């Protein structure tokens, strides 16, 4: 029979050899670029930045392990430290996935009382993080100083935010102006998708940027109550649909799922408001959540350095698909359509 | 116990009254804007533009109906007509969902022989659609003329495409320049998300635009073989993750899922290459697929006119979330983060 092979052919190009003369080989694919990256371009993820969460096995007994890479310094560090504290207190053991909203988020933690949750106090020593920690200045020296008042620029109105737009759009690594609907500037930084906006100038005229991670598919964030609450880390969520970038700077991101995403995305959607499960039997039990540094036999991973030549080529190929399946290269790519390649250590 | 209510509060603002003086009411939410839209702003979807697909019930006997809205003229019409022809020939009855790739697509049609598929010829009379039909000119009179050679601009190299970029970015309805990583211009047109690029000028200097629908979450497209094949419509797919906009103009979009999306997004991910299922038992049977115009008791739906005042306000609110949960409005929004509101007819 005839086999229609939607999107099947790019993989066939994996074996296409790259030559030095061609900066973007005509038949290169994102997969072929990653496969040919040099081992030296891969960066080990520190064990203290891995949260290993085991759900109860599924209906036919298949284990369900979800692994989260936590952000390294300087992003979101007070929350990330809370997550380590919570994991070491075994806070999530016996908790559950409580909410699955299609094209939006999966959320987990202690369930509400109305679906059988019981009181489980958080451990002592959690950081109370102020809202200004949603953004940082990479070049600003001290970042995220808990306790200080939120700066004025975090209190902008829609019009103030729009008027701050800049025109840094030419020759952008993401192509097509690097045009982003949500920020003046987007880029990758030490393995993470980052958006930025100019908040001032230095004495020499150089721009001062304020930056934040972006809510892409698989990113993990911290549930919270209304402002100024920023969440203590005990309730976490991940994005399972199109990037809800309107959450950027309104809620803390702390990491991303690097293995086992399908164990969350395939869960039944909740029938309650916002996709919350309504019955005890729907909750998906979490057996344990541990920091890899505290585990024996912990899994280990690496990511392709976002400062590497291969990553630059990977972006270029994703922005300009032109292999046997593609006739019309887009010329650009959404930052959330550039997942950072991850592999098991030593692969 | 403490209930962290990530994203829970915007819905509470549904009852917030809108007043005429406030163009973007401070506490309006997308939901409240849609709820307050006038009945006259809703557009009935013609029964010949609805494909009703019933999957086999799930493991506990729950019916699984998926409803697809097909594009009306002038977009993608040769393919849409094929889909009506295929449905009327009951082509998909007894076929299956054969592929589920996380953060990408679900694909259905006759399965391959290696997973138990048997030959099922397509009906006579299917259009063979040329590649130039991926784009149309809304103002260009005759659109999509099968048989003509593909115009040169469809054969562009990456650099040619990039150099065609224009600067129509100010005062865009989507805010934040209407900046789109994939196209010069994005907008909604008669209920659909549309991207455009300038391909010339009219004698009076007015730009001539070429346009195409965008691969947003839930959009439905036509599987195909390699170029110049464009697919006959017998293999369809839908987007279940972040918008794979690099597929735009490379493969035909024909509609979107407006009900039952969760029956596809929750399916187990396939373990074969590209997420194809590898065993007969994994296939999800399709009992029937019918055009609503051919059904008794067909469901009926309406969409919020994308040319309505309420839709304009809906975009503005999605681009500038500033209710009890949001402190920092983005000032812009990705076109794929603006799902067109759908409701059952007469709701």
XYZ file of C-alpha atoms in Angstrom:
694
model
C 0.000 0.000 0.000
C 0.987 3.556 -0.341
C 2.633 4.948 2.726
C 2.318 8.654 3.203
C 5.342 9.671 5.100
C 4.546 12.991 6.658
C 7.761 14.263 8.168
C 9.345 10.890 7.778
C 12.125 11.789 5.421
C 14.224 14.272 7.334
C 15.466 11.448 9.517
C 16.743 9.629 6.470
C 19.156 12.487 5.969
C 20.846 11.751 9.273
C 23.672 10.021 7.512
C 24.320 12.885 5.106
C 27.943 13.875 5.617
C 28.701 17.485 6.463
C 31.521 19.165 4.639
C 33.554 22.071 5.830
C 32.653 24.273 2.882
C 28.953 24.274 3.593
C 27.853 26.317 6.536
C 24.272 25.026 6.344
C 24.437 21.819 4.325
C 21.432 21.535 2.031
C 20.270 18.277 3.487
C 21.287 18.788 7.094
C 18.518 18.297 9.609
C 18.376 19.293 13.264
C 18.961 15.631 14.087
C 22.000 15.316 11.871
C 23.574 18.435 13.333
C 23.113 17.173 16.877
C 24.391 13.708 15.965
C 27.575 15.232 14.565
C 28.247 17.571 17.477
C 31.621 17.082 19.117
C 31.629 15.446 22.534
C 33.370 18.536 23.868
C 30.278 20.585 23.007
C 28.128 18.657 25.463
C 27.839 19.963 29.028
C 27.231 17.688 32.011
C 24.247 18.622 34.154
C 25.301 18.796 37.796
C 23.581 16.171 39.985
C 22.311 18.873 42.322
C 20.419 20.306 39.354
C 18.461 17.132 38.621
C 15.156 16.289 40.279
C 14.151 12.661 39.694
C 10.438 12.077 40.211
C 8.904 8.620 40.096
C 5.163 8.388 39.513
C 3.326 5.211 40.393
C 3.523 2.704 37.522
C 0.726 2.952 34.967
C -2.226 0.577 34.626
C -0.122 -2.147 33.038
C 2.788 -1.753 35.427
C 5.109 0.385 33.316
C 7.414 2.546 35.470
C 6.964 6.290 35.004
C 10.073 8.319 35.759
C 10.129 12.057 35.088
C 13.458 13.888 35.254
C 13.655 17.649 35.682
C 16.730 19.747 35.015
C 16.822 22.645 37.485
C 18.286 25.960 36.440
C 21.812 26.668 37.524
C 22.885 30.079 38.830
C 22.055 32.872 38.400
C 18.440 32.222 37.317
C 15.663 31.571 39.844
C 18.068 30.369 42.510
C 16.017 31.038 45.679
C 13.213 28.850 44.277
C 15.601 26.191 43.015
C 17.127 25.968 46.491
C 13.602 25.495 47.892
C 13.036 22.598 45.540
C 16.178 20.912 46.833
C 15.023 21.513 50.401
C 11.586 20.076 49.653
C 13.019 17.026 47.911
C 15.417 16.350 50.787
C 12.473 16.534 53.213
C 10.707 13.970 50.978
C 7.896 16.478 50.725
C 6.486 15.151 47.448
C 6.534 11.472 48.426
C 2.897 10.475 48.605
C 1.701 13.592 46.793
C 0.198 13.496 43.304
C -0.438 15.038 39.938
C -3.639 16.963 40.554
C -4.312 18.980 37.447
C -4.030 18.383 33.701
C -5.372 21.142 31.448
C -5.126 20.482 27.722
C -2.773 22.778 25.803
C -1.669 24.390 29.050
C -0.188 22.742 32.166
C 0.178 19.652 34.316
C 0.479 20.504 38.019
C 1.576 18.399 40.991
C 2.059 18.639 44.738
C -0.114 17.923 47.776
C -3.719 17.621 46.578
C -6.595 19.650 47.903
C -8.645 18.335 50.797
C -11.679 17.875 48.575
C -9.834 15.211 46.632
C -8.403 13.503 49.665
C -5.409 15.678 50.443
C -4.127 15.838 53.969
C -2.084 18.472 55.659
C 1.624 18.069 55.043
C 3.692 20.953 56.339
C 6.546 22.217 54.223
C 10.007 21.906 55.764
C 11.645 24.784 57.607
C 14.050 27.062 55.869
C 12.264 27.751 52.588
C 13.143 31.050 50.965
C 10.398 33.623 50.602
C 11.237 35.022 47.205
C 10.257 38.536 46.100
C 8.743 39.201 42.707
C 11.797 41.037 41.415
C 13.513 37.664 41.197
C 11.426 36.838 38.136
C 13.985 38.899 36.221
C 17.713 39.208 36.532
C 20.546 41.207 35.026
C 23.182 38.824 33.782
C 25.769 41.580 33.743
C 24.458 43.396 36.776
C 26.559 41.877 39.484
C 24.242 41.040 42.373
C 21.053 39.482 41.044
C 17.804 38.793 42.788
C 18.286 40.379 46.186
C 15.471 39.119 48.359
C 13.919 41.803 50.505
C 14.400 44.789 48.281
C 11.341 46.554 46.933
C 10.290 45.697 43.422
C 11.755 48.250 41.018
C 9.399 50.532 39.166
C 9.926 48.841 35.842
C 8.257 45.725 37.227
C 5.089 47.698 37.808
C 4.598 48.863 34.252
C 1.261 49.263 32.565
C 0.655 47.630 29.182
C 1.378 50.887 27.414
C 4.573 51.471 29.311
C 5.749 48.003 28.394
C 4.907 48.418 24.750
C 6.617 51.773 24.536
C 9.821 50.260 25.798
C 10.202 48.212 22.674
C 13.497 48.351 20.921
C 14.627 47.417 17.461
C 17.354 44.897 18.017
C 16.098 42.677 15.274
C 18.660 42.493 12.511
C 21.092 39.665 12.024
C 19.651 37.756 14.901
C 20.810 34.180 15.425
C 17.212 32.970 15.431
C 16.714 34.490 12.000
C 13.691 36.329 10.694
C 14.735 39.346 12.774
C 14.761 37.125 15.891
C 11.301 38.572 16.061
C 9.545 37.570 19.236
C 5.968 38.508 20.068
C 6.736 38.859 23.776
C 10.108 40.491 24.207
C 12.596 42.836 22.650
C 15.287 40.231 22.503
C 15.462 36.454 22.788
C 18.494 34.241 22.943
C 19.914 31.135 24.575
C 22.156 31.511 27.578
C 23.984 28.639 29.279
C 21.432 26.140 28.073
C 18.219 28.082 28.662
C 15.827 30.092 26.486
C 15.982 33.680 27.689
C 14.017 36.809 26.852
C 15.284 40.293 27.595
C 14.308 43.920 27.510
C 16.368 47.038 27.774
C 15.932 48.846 31.083
C 18.543 51.539 30.702
C 21.983 52.482 29.525
C 25.352 52.270 31.106
C 27.499 55.424 31.275
C 29.241 54.394 28.063
C 25.906 54.028 26.278
C 25.816 50.249 26.340
C 22.328 48.915 26.952
C 21.363 47.439 30.299
C 19.189 44.365 29.810
C 16.825 42.686 32.196
C 16.247 39.011 31.423
C 14.002 36.075 32.266
C 13.477 32.468 31.185
C 10.605 31.726 28.807
C 7.592 29.446 29.242
C 8.360 26.920 26.500
C 6.973 23.395 26.193
C 8.269 21.259 29.057
C 9.477 24.140 31.204
C 8.754 23.710 34.917
C 7.443 26.511 37.115
C 6.316 27.249 40.650
C 2.600 27.473 41.446
C 1.650 30.465 43.527
C -1.182 32.382 45.126
C -1.982 35.950 44.084
C 0.679 38.660 44.060
C 2.885 39.322 45.946
C 3.041 35.615 46.702
C 5.631 33.957 44.464
C 5.229 30.350 45.578
C 7.489 28.301 47.812
C 8.098 25.542 45.279
C 5.832 22.918 46.832
C 3.388 23.098 43.900
C 5.045 22.687 40.499
C 3.726 22.662 36.950
C 4.980 22.019 33.452
C 3.834 23.356 30.094
C 2.136 20.734 27.877
C 0.970 22.911 24.978
C 1.810 25.986 22.985
C 4.126 28.221 25.012
C 2.014 30.353 27.396
C 4.514 33.166 27.294
C 2.098 35.574 28.980
C 3.147 33.790 32.169
C 6.734 34.994 31.692
C 7.765 37.331 34.523
C 4.485 36.617 36.291
C 5.449 33.288 37.767
C 8.767 31.612 38.474
C 10.369 29.123 36.120
C 12.884 26.767 37.691
C 13.702 24.129 35.123
C 12.493 21.807 32.396
C 11.563 18.193 31.911
C 14.330 16.320 30.123
C 12.988 12.789 30.375
C 9.575 11.178 30.779
C 7.513 14.119 29.510
C 5.109 11.641 27.912
C 4.145 10.327 31.344
C 2.594 13.720 32.041
C 1.291 14.769 28.626
C -0.724 11.567 28.159
C -2.560 11.846 31.492
C -6.332 12.247 31.299
C -7.393 15.879 31.224
C -9.080 16.944 34.457
C -12.768 17.693 34.280
C -12.856 20.319 37.022
C -12.242 24.040 36.540
C -8.783 24.657 35.075
C -8.315 20.949 34.538
C -8.140 19.951 38.199
C -9.015 16.366 38.947
C -12.262 16.069 40.868
C -12.067 12.585 42.350
C -9.466 10.891 44.527
C -9.168 8.011 42.087
C -8.031 10.331 39.313
C -4.953 11.585 41.135
C -1.672 10.190 39.831
C 0.468 9.217 42.824
C 4.034 10.462 43.124
C 6.118 7.809 44.839
C 9.222 9.921 45.359
C 11.115 12.951 44.166
C 14.833 13.157 44.833
C 17.787 15.297 43.908
C 20.167 13.153 41.859
C 23.078 14.175 44.073
C 21.316 12.390 46.947
C 20.623 9.183 45.023
C 22.523 6.013 44.383
C 22.299 4.977 40.731
C 21.085 8.401 39.704
C 20.704 9.007 35.984
C 23.082 11.520 34.416
C 22.540 13.834 31.455
C 24.248 16.337 29.230
C 22.932 19.216 27.148
C 24.362 20.607 23.954
C 26.091 23.839 24.886
C 24.021 26.738 23.595
C 27.292 28.602 23.121
C 28.701 25.899 20.840
C 29.152 26.002 17.086
C 26.909 22.993 16.695
C 24.104 24.739 18.524
C 24.482 27.762 16.289
C 24.210 25.457 13.294
C 21.282 23.639 14.910
C 19.389 26.933 15.198
C 20.222 27.818 11.601
C 18.928 24.469 10.349
C 15.767 24.692 12.433
C 15.165 28.169 11.032
C 15.857 27.076 7.449
C 14.551 23.577 6.896
C 15.536 22.645 3.384
C 15.936 18.920 3.147
C 14.032 16.381 1.094
C 10.767 17.162 2.844
C 10.916 20.959 2.929
C 10.691 23.295 -0.045
C 10.159 26.580 1.751
C 12.551 27.423 4.553
C 10.943 29.745 7.089
C 13.999 31.940 7.526
C 13.384 32.154 11.253
C 12.287 30.165 14.252
C 10.421 30.739 17.495
C 12.731 30.411 20.483
C 10.271 27.853 21.906
C 10.646 25.784 18.750
C 14.335 25.227 19.484
C 14.422 22.584 22.209
C 17.882 22.318 23.710
C 19.253 18.874 22.843
C 19.652 16.570 25.844
C 21.298 13.145 26.032
C 22.188 10.601 28.645
C 25.720 11.133 29.860
C 28.276 9.324 27.783
C 25.902 8.551 24.922
C -4.593 23.239 53.967
C -3.084 25.854 51.808
C -4.249 25.743 48.214
C -1.883 27.204 45.699
C -4.022 28.392 42.885
C -1.790 28.734 39.909
C -3.806 30.409 37.212
C -6.964 29.816 39.156
C -7.984 33.379 39.728
C -8.490 34.784 36.256
C -11.662 32.748 35.929
C -13.051 34.346 39.065
C -13.004 37.611 37.190
C -15.454 36.286 34.623
C -18.259 38.190 36.269
C -16.412 41.513 36.186
C -18.628 43.924 34.259
C -17.150 45.745 31.300
C -17.862 49.435 30.970
C -17.903 51.480 27.816
C -15.228 53.870 29.046
C -12.558 51.219 29.435
C -11.103 49.875 26.251
C -9.182 47.155 28.056
C -10.865 46.807 31.439
C -8.228 46.249 34.122
C -9.694 42.976 35.274
C -11.068 41.655 32.025
C -9.897 38.191 31.080
C -10.059 36.398 27.741
C -12.916 34.370 29.190
C -14.883 37.385 30.309
C -14.528 39.083 26.937
C -15.801 36.011 25.130
C -18.655 35.538 27.584
C -19.808 39.097 26.970
C -19.610 38.971 23.179
C -22.854 39.759 21.434
C -24.675 36.852 19.818
C -24.434 38.706 16.506
C -20.636 38.413 16.697
C -20.767 34.620 16.496
C -20.612 32.974 13.084
C -22.261 29.630 12.335
C -19.953 26.995 10.866
C -21.517 25.516 7.730
C -22.321 21.787 8.076
C -20.300 21.016 4.950
C -17.273 22.409 6.824
C -17.533 20.027 9.772
C -15.938 16.580 9.819
C -17.235 14.443 12.694
C -14.901 11.582 13.536
C -15.795 8.922 16.098
C -12.962 6.894 17.572
C -13.696 3.593 19.260
C -14.687 4.139 22.901
C -11.811 4.144 25.366
C -10.915 1.334 27.768
C -13.776 2.140 30.111
C -16.309 2.667 27.356
C -16.274 6.452 27.114
C -17.222 7.672 23.625
C -14.517 9.622 21.833
C -15.811 12.088 19.278
C -13.437 14.474 17.519
C -14.903 17.341 15.479
C -12.858 19.152 12.853
C -13.767 22.499 11.335
C -12.679 22.578 7.696
C -11.521 25.811 6.125
C -14.039 27.657 4.018
C -13.092 29.290 0.732
C -10.695 30.506 -0.425
C -8.093 28.629 1.649
C -6.971 25.073 0.796
C -10.167 24.290 -1.092
C -8.958 21.466 -3.401
C -7.822 19.499 -0.356
C -10.954 20.324 1.634
C -13.067 19.035 -1.221
C -11.016 15.824 -1.172
C -11.778 15.393 2.508
C -15.502 15.639 1.806
C -15.108 13.095 -0.998
C -13.182 10.723 1.264
C -15.718 11.052 4.086
C -18.626 10.403 1.727
C -16.865 7.266 0.482
C -16.549 6.226 4.149
C -12.848 5.966 3.498
C -11.802 6.407 7.142
C -14.294 3.937 8.602
C -12.178 1.134 9.947
C -8.948 3.097 9.731
C -7.024 4.241 12.807
C -4.787 6.671 14.582
C -1.332 5.368 13.713
C 1.130 7.901 15.012
C 1.456 10.013 18.159
C 4.685 11.985 18.540
C 5.000 14.044 21.696
C 5.088 17.816 21.206
C 4.429 17.350 17.504
C 1.558 15.535 15.777
C -1.105 12.853 15.932
C -1.697 11.232 12.527
C -4.534 9.015 11.274
C -5.662 7.153 8.171
C -5.176 3.640 6.799
C -2.350 2.009 8.773
C 0.752 0.539 7.216
C 0.821 -3.125 6.308
C 3.397 -3.870 8.984
C 0.835 -2.982 11.641
C -2.032 -4.825 10.046
C -3.153 -2.336 7.431
C -4.883 -3.629 4.325
C -5.222 -2.029 0.946
C -8.157 0.376 0.782
C -8.292 2.353 -2.435
C -9.170 6.006 -2.290
C -12.354 7.019 -4.104
C -12.308 8.380 -7.623
C -12.327 12.078 -8.248
C -9.758 13.315 -5.767
C -8.042 16.561 -6.739
C -4.325 16.437 -7.346
C -3.279 19.715 -5.818
C -0.162 21.615 -6.882
C 2.213 23.101 -4.354
C 1.333 26.674 -5.194
C -1.972 26.100 -3.401
C -0.149 26.257 -0.076
C -0.370 30.040 -0.484
C -3.107 32.280 -1.801
C -3.650 35.932 -2.541
C -6.806 37.047 -0.791
C -7.086 40.058 -3.064
C -5.716 38.374 -6.115
C -8.896 37.217 -7.783
C -8.371 33.652 -8.903
C -6.553 31.729 -6.219
C -4.914 28.332 -6.347
C -5.095 27.416 -10.002
C -4.265 23.740 -10.232
C -1.971 22.908 -13.084
C 0.035 26.081 -13.333
C 3.725 25.919 -12.612
C 4.834 26.945 -9.178
C 5.825 30.607 -9.223
C 9.424 31.507 -8.632
C 8.811 32.962 -5.218
C 7.864 29.483 -3.989
C 11.314 28.260 -4.865
C 13.239 30.713 -2.772
C 16.404 29.918 -0.923
C 16.708 30.768 2.744
C 18.509 33.960 1.921
C 15.944 35.005 -0.626
C 13.199 34.469 1.889
C 14.969 36.403 4.586
C 15.747 39.288 2.293
C 12.062 39.620 1.495
C 11.302 40.759 5.003
C 9.317 43.917 5.400
C 8.754 46.188 8.344
C 5.007 46.162 8.830
C 5.350 45.930 12.556
C 3.932 49.064 14.148
C 0.510 49.367 15.691
C -0.231 45.740 15.009
C -3.396 44.267 16.502
C -1.423 41.487 18.111
C 0.702 44.061 19.916
C 4.429 43.980 20.501
C 4.923 44.870 16.829
C 2.843 41.832 15.877
C 6.312 40.380 15.690
C 6.274 36.912 14.320
C 9.364 34.716 13.980
C 8.097 33.143 10.753
C 6.426 35.777 8.624
C 6.326 39.442 7.803
C 2.727 39.821 8.837
C 0.259 37.782 10.861
C -3.428 38.368 11.348
C -6.769 36.635 11.637
C -8.969 36.370 8.566
C -12.500 34.962 8.583
C -11.789 32.854 11.617
C -8.326 31.565 10.774
C -4.769 32.461 11.790
C -2.997 33.696 8.676
C 0.588 34.639 7.907
C 1.580 36.745 4.924
C 4.546 38.078 3.023
C 4.813 40.780 0.441
C 5.429 39.459 -3.047
C 5.158 42.660 -5.039
C 3.444 45.967 -5.515
C 0.353 46.941 -7.411
C 0.612 49.760 -9.962
C -0.568 52.211 -7.309
C 2.179 51.094 -4.958
C -0.062 49.059 -2.671
C 1.619 45.874 -1.492
C 0.617 42.504 -2.896
C 0.539 39.888 -0.162
C 0.733 36.143 -0.369
C -0.864 34.356 2.565
C -1.162 30.963 4.236
C -2.683 29.435 7.359
C -0.383 28.752 10.317
C 0.429 25.471 12.079
C -1.025 26.292 15.499
C -2.036 23.803 18.196
C -5.006 21.756 17.008
C -4.698 22.680 13.342
C -5.302 19.785 10.967
C -3.147 19.112 7.920
C -2.686 16.684 5.050
C 0.079 14.080 5.226
C 2.101 13.783 2.047
C 5.015 12.090 0.340
C 8.039 14.072 -0.843
C 7.693 17.111 -3.096
C 5.966 17.649 -5.461
C 3.392 15.374 -3.826
C 0.966 17.431 -1.742
C -1.178 14.659 -0.321
C -4.664 13.600 -1.323
C -6.188 14.069 2.133
C -6.422 10.404 3.071
C -3.759 10.809 5.774
C -4.446 13.641 8.208
C -2.595 14.960 11.248
C -3.104 17.498 13.995
C -0.620 19.534 16.010
C -0.380 18.486 19.698
C 2.488 20.653 20.869
C 4.216 23.953 20.313
C 3.323 25.286 16.878
C 5.645 23.670 14.280
C 5.487 26.715 12.071
C 8.373 25.477 9.897
C 5.724 23.262 8.294
C 3.857 26.345 7.070
C 3.800 26.489 3.263
C 5.431 23.061 3.138
C 2.314 21.030 3.796
C -1.390 21.743 3.473
C -3.531 22.848 6.388
C -7.238 22.211 5.995
C -8.852 22.883 9.350
C -8.670 22.596 13.117
C -10.039 20.437 15.889
C -12.846 22.228 17.706
C -14.040 19.432 19.974
C -12.524 16.283 21.438
C -8.874 17.330 21.136
C -8.160 15.559 24.424
C -9.053 12.207 22.854
C -5.983 12.611 20.654
C -3.548 14.426 22.944
C -3.843 11.814 25.694
C -3.085 8.855 23.441
C 0.066 6.894 24.265
C 3.087 8.162 22.365
C 4.239 5.761 19.679
C 7.538 4.009 20.258
C 8.527 3.666 16.599
C 10.441 6.242 14.554
C 8.535 9.552 14.440
C 6.062 8.258 17.003
C 4.437 5.639 14.795
C 2.753 2.780 16.594
C 4.576 -0.510 16.097
C 1.965 -3.085 17.030
C -1.562 -3.707 15.779
C -2.939 -3.553 19.302
C -1.733 0.003 19.731
C -3.748 1.434 16.835
C -6.772 3.484 17.880
C -9.706 2.470 15.690
C -11.723 5.089 13.851
C -15.332 3.946 13.654
C -16.522 6.599 11.234
C -15.833 10.070 9.842
C -18.709 12.007 8.305
C -19.401 15.477 7.010
C -22.019 17.038 9.302
C -24.140 17.982 6.290
C -24.573 14.260 5.613
C -25.534 13.350 9.186
C -28.736 13.247 11.109
C -28.320 14.765 14.577
C -25.066 16.427 13.571
C -23.526 18.777 16.126
C -23.416 22.459 15.240
C -20.900 25.106 16.222
C -20.145 28.797 15.984
C -16.904 30.748 16.135
C -16.355 34.260 17.388
C -15.923 36.423 14.299
C -12.303 37.440 14.040
C -13.529 40.686 12.472
C -15.688 41.514 15.517
C -15.081 44.125 18.188
C -15.106 41.439 20.833
C -12.354 39.522 19.072
C -10.268 42.675 18.854
C -10.744 43.131 22.596
C -10.010 39.435 23.168
C -6.651 39.802 21.429
C -5.881 42.942 23.403
C -6.633 41.193 26.689
C -4.614 38.131 25.754
C -1.704 40.407 24.851
C -2.027 42.416 28.061
C -3.036 40.142 30.914
C -3.484 42.372 33.912
C -6.013 40.811 36.241
C -5.627 39.567 39.783
C -3.079 36.947 38.757
C -0.908 38.967 36.395
C 1.394 41.830 37.301
C 3.353 42.125 34.081
C 1.387 42.309 30.842
C 3.399 41.021 27.907
C 2.289 43.760 25.526
C 1.996 41.249 22.711
C 0.920 37.752 21.905
C 1.900 34.965 19.538
C -0.782 34.372 16.900
C -0.799 30.708 17.964
C -1.570 31.773 21.514
C -4.888 33.282 20.418
C -7.212 30.307 19.935
C -10.350 31.372 18.097
C -13.290 30.936 20.508
C -15.701 28.162 19.524
C -19.065 27.290 21.062
C -21.916 24.920 20.390
C -24.549 26.615 18.286
C -27.101 28.484 20.336
C -25.065 28.358 23.521
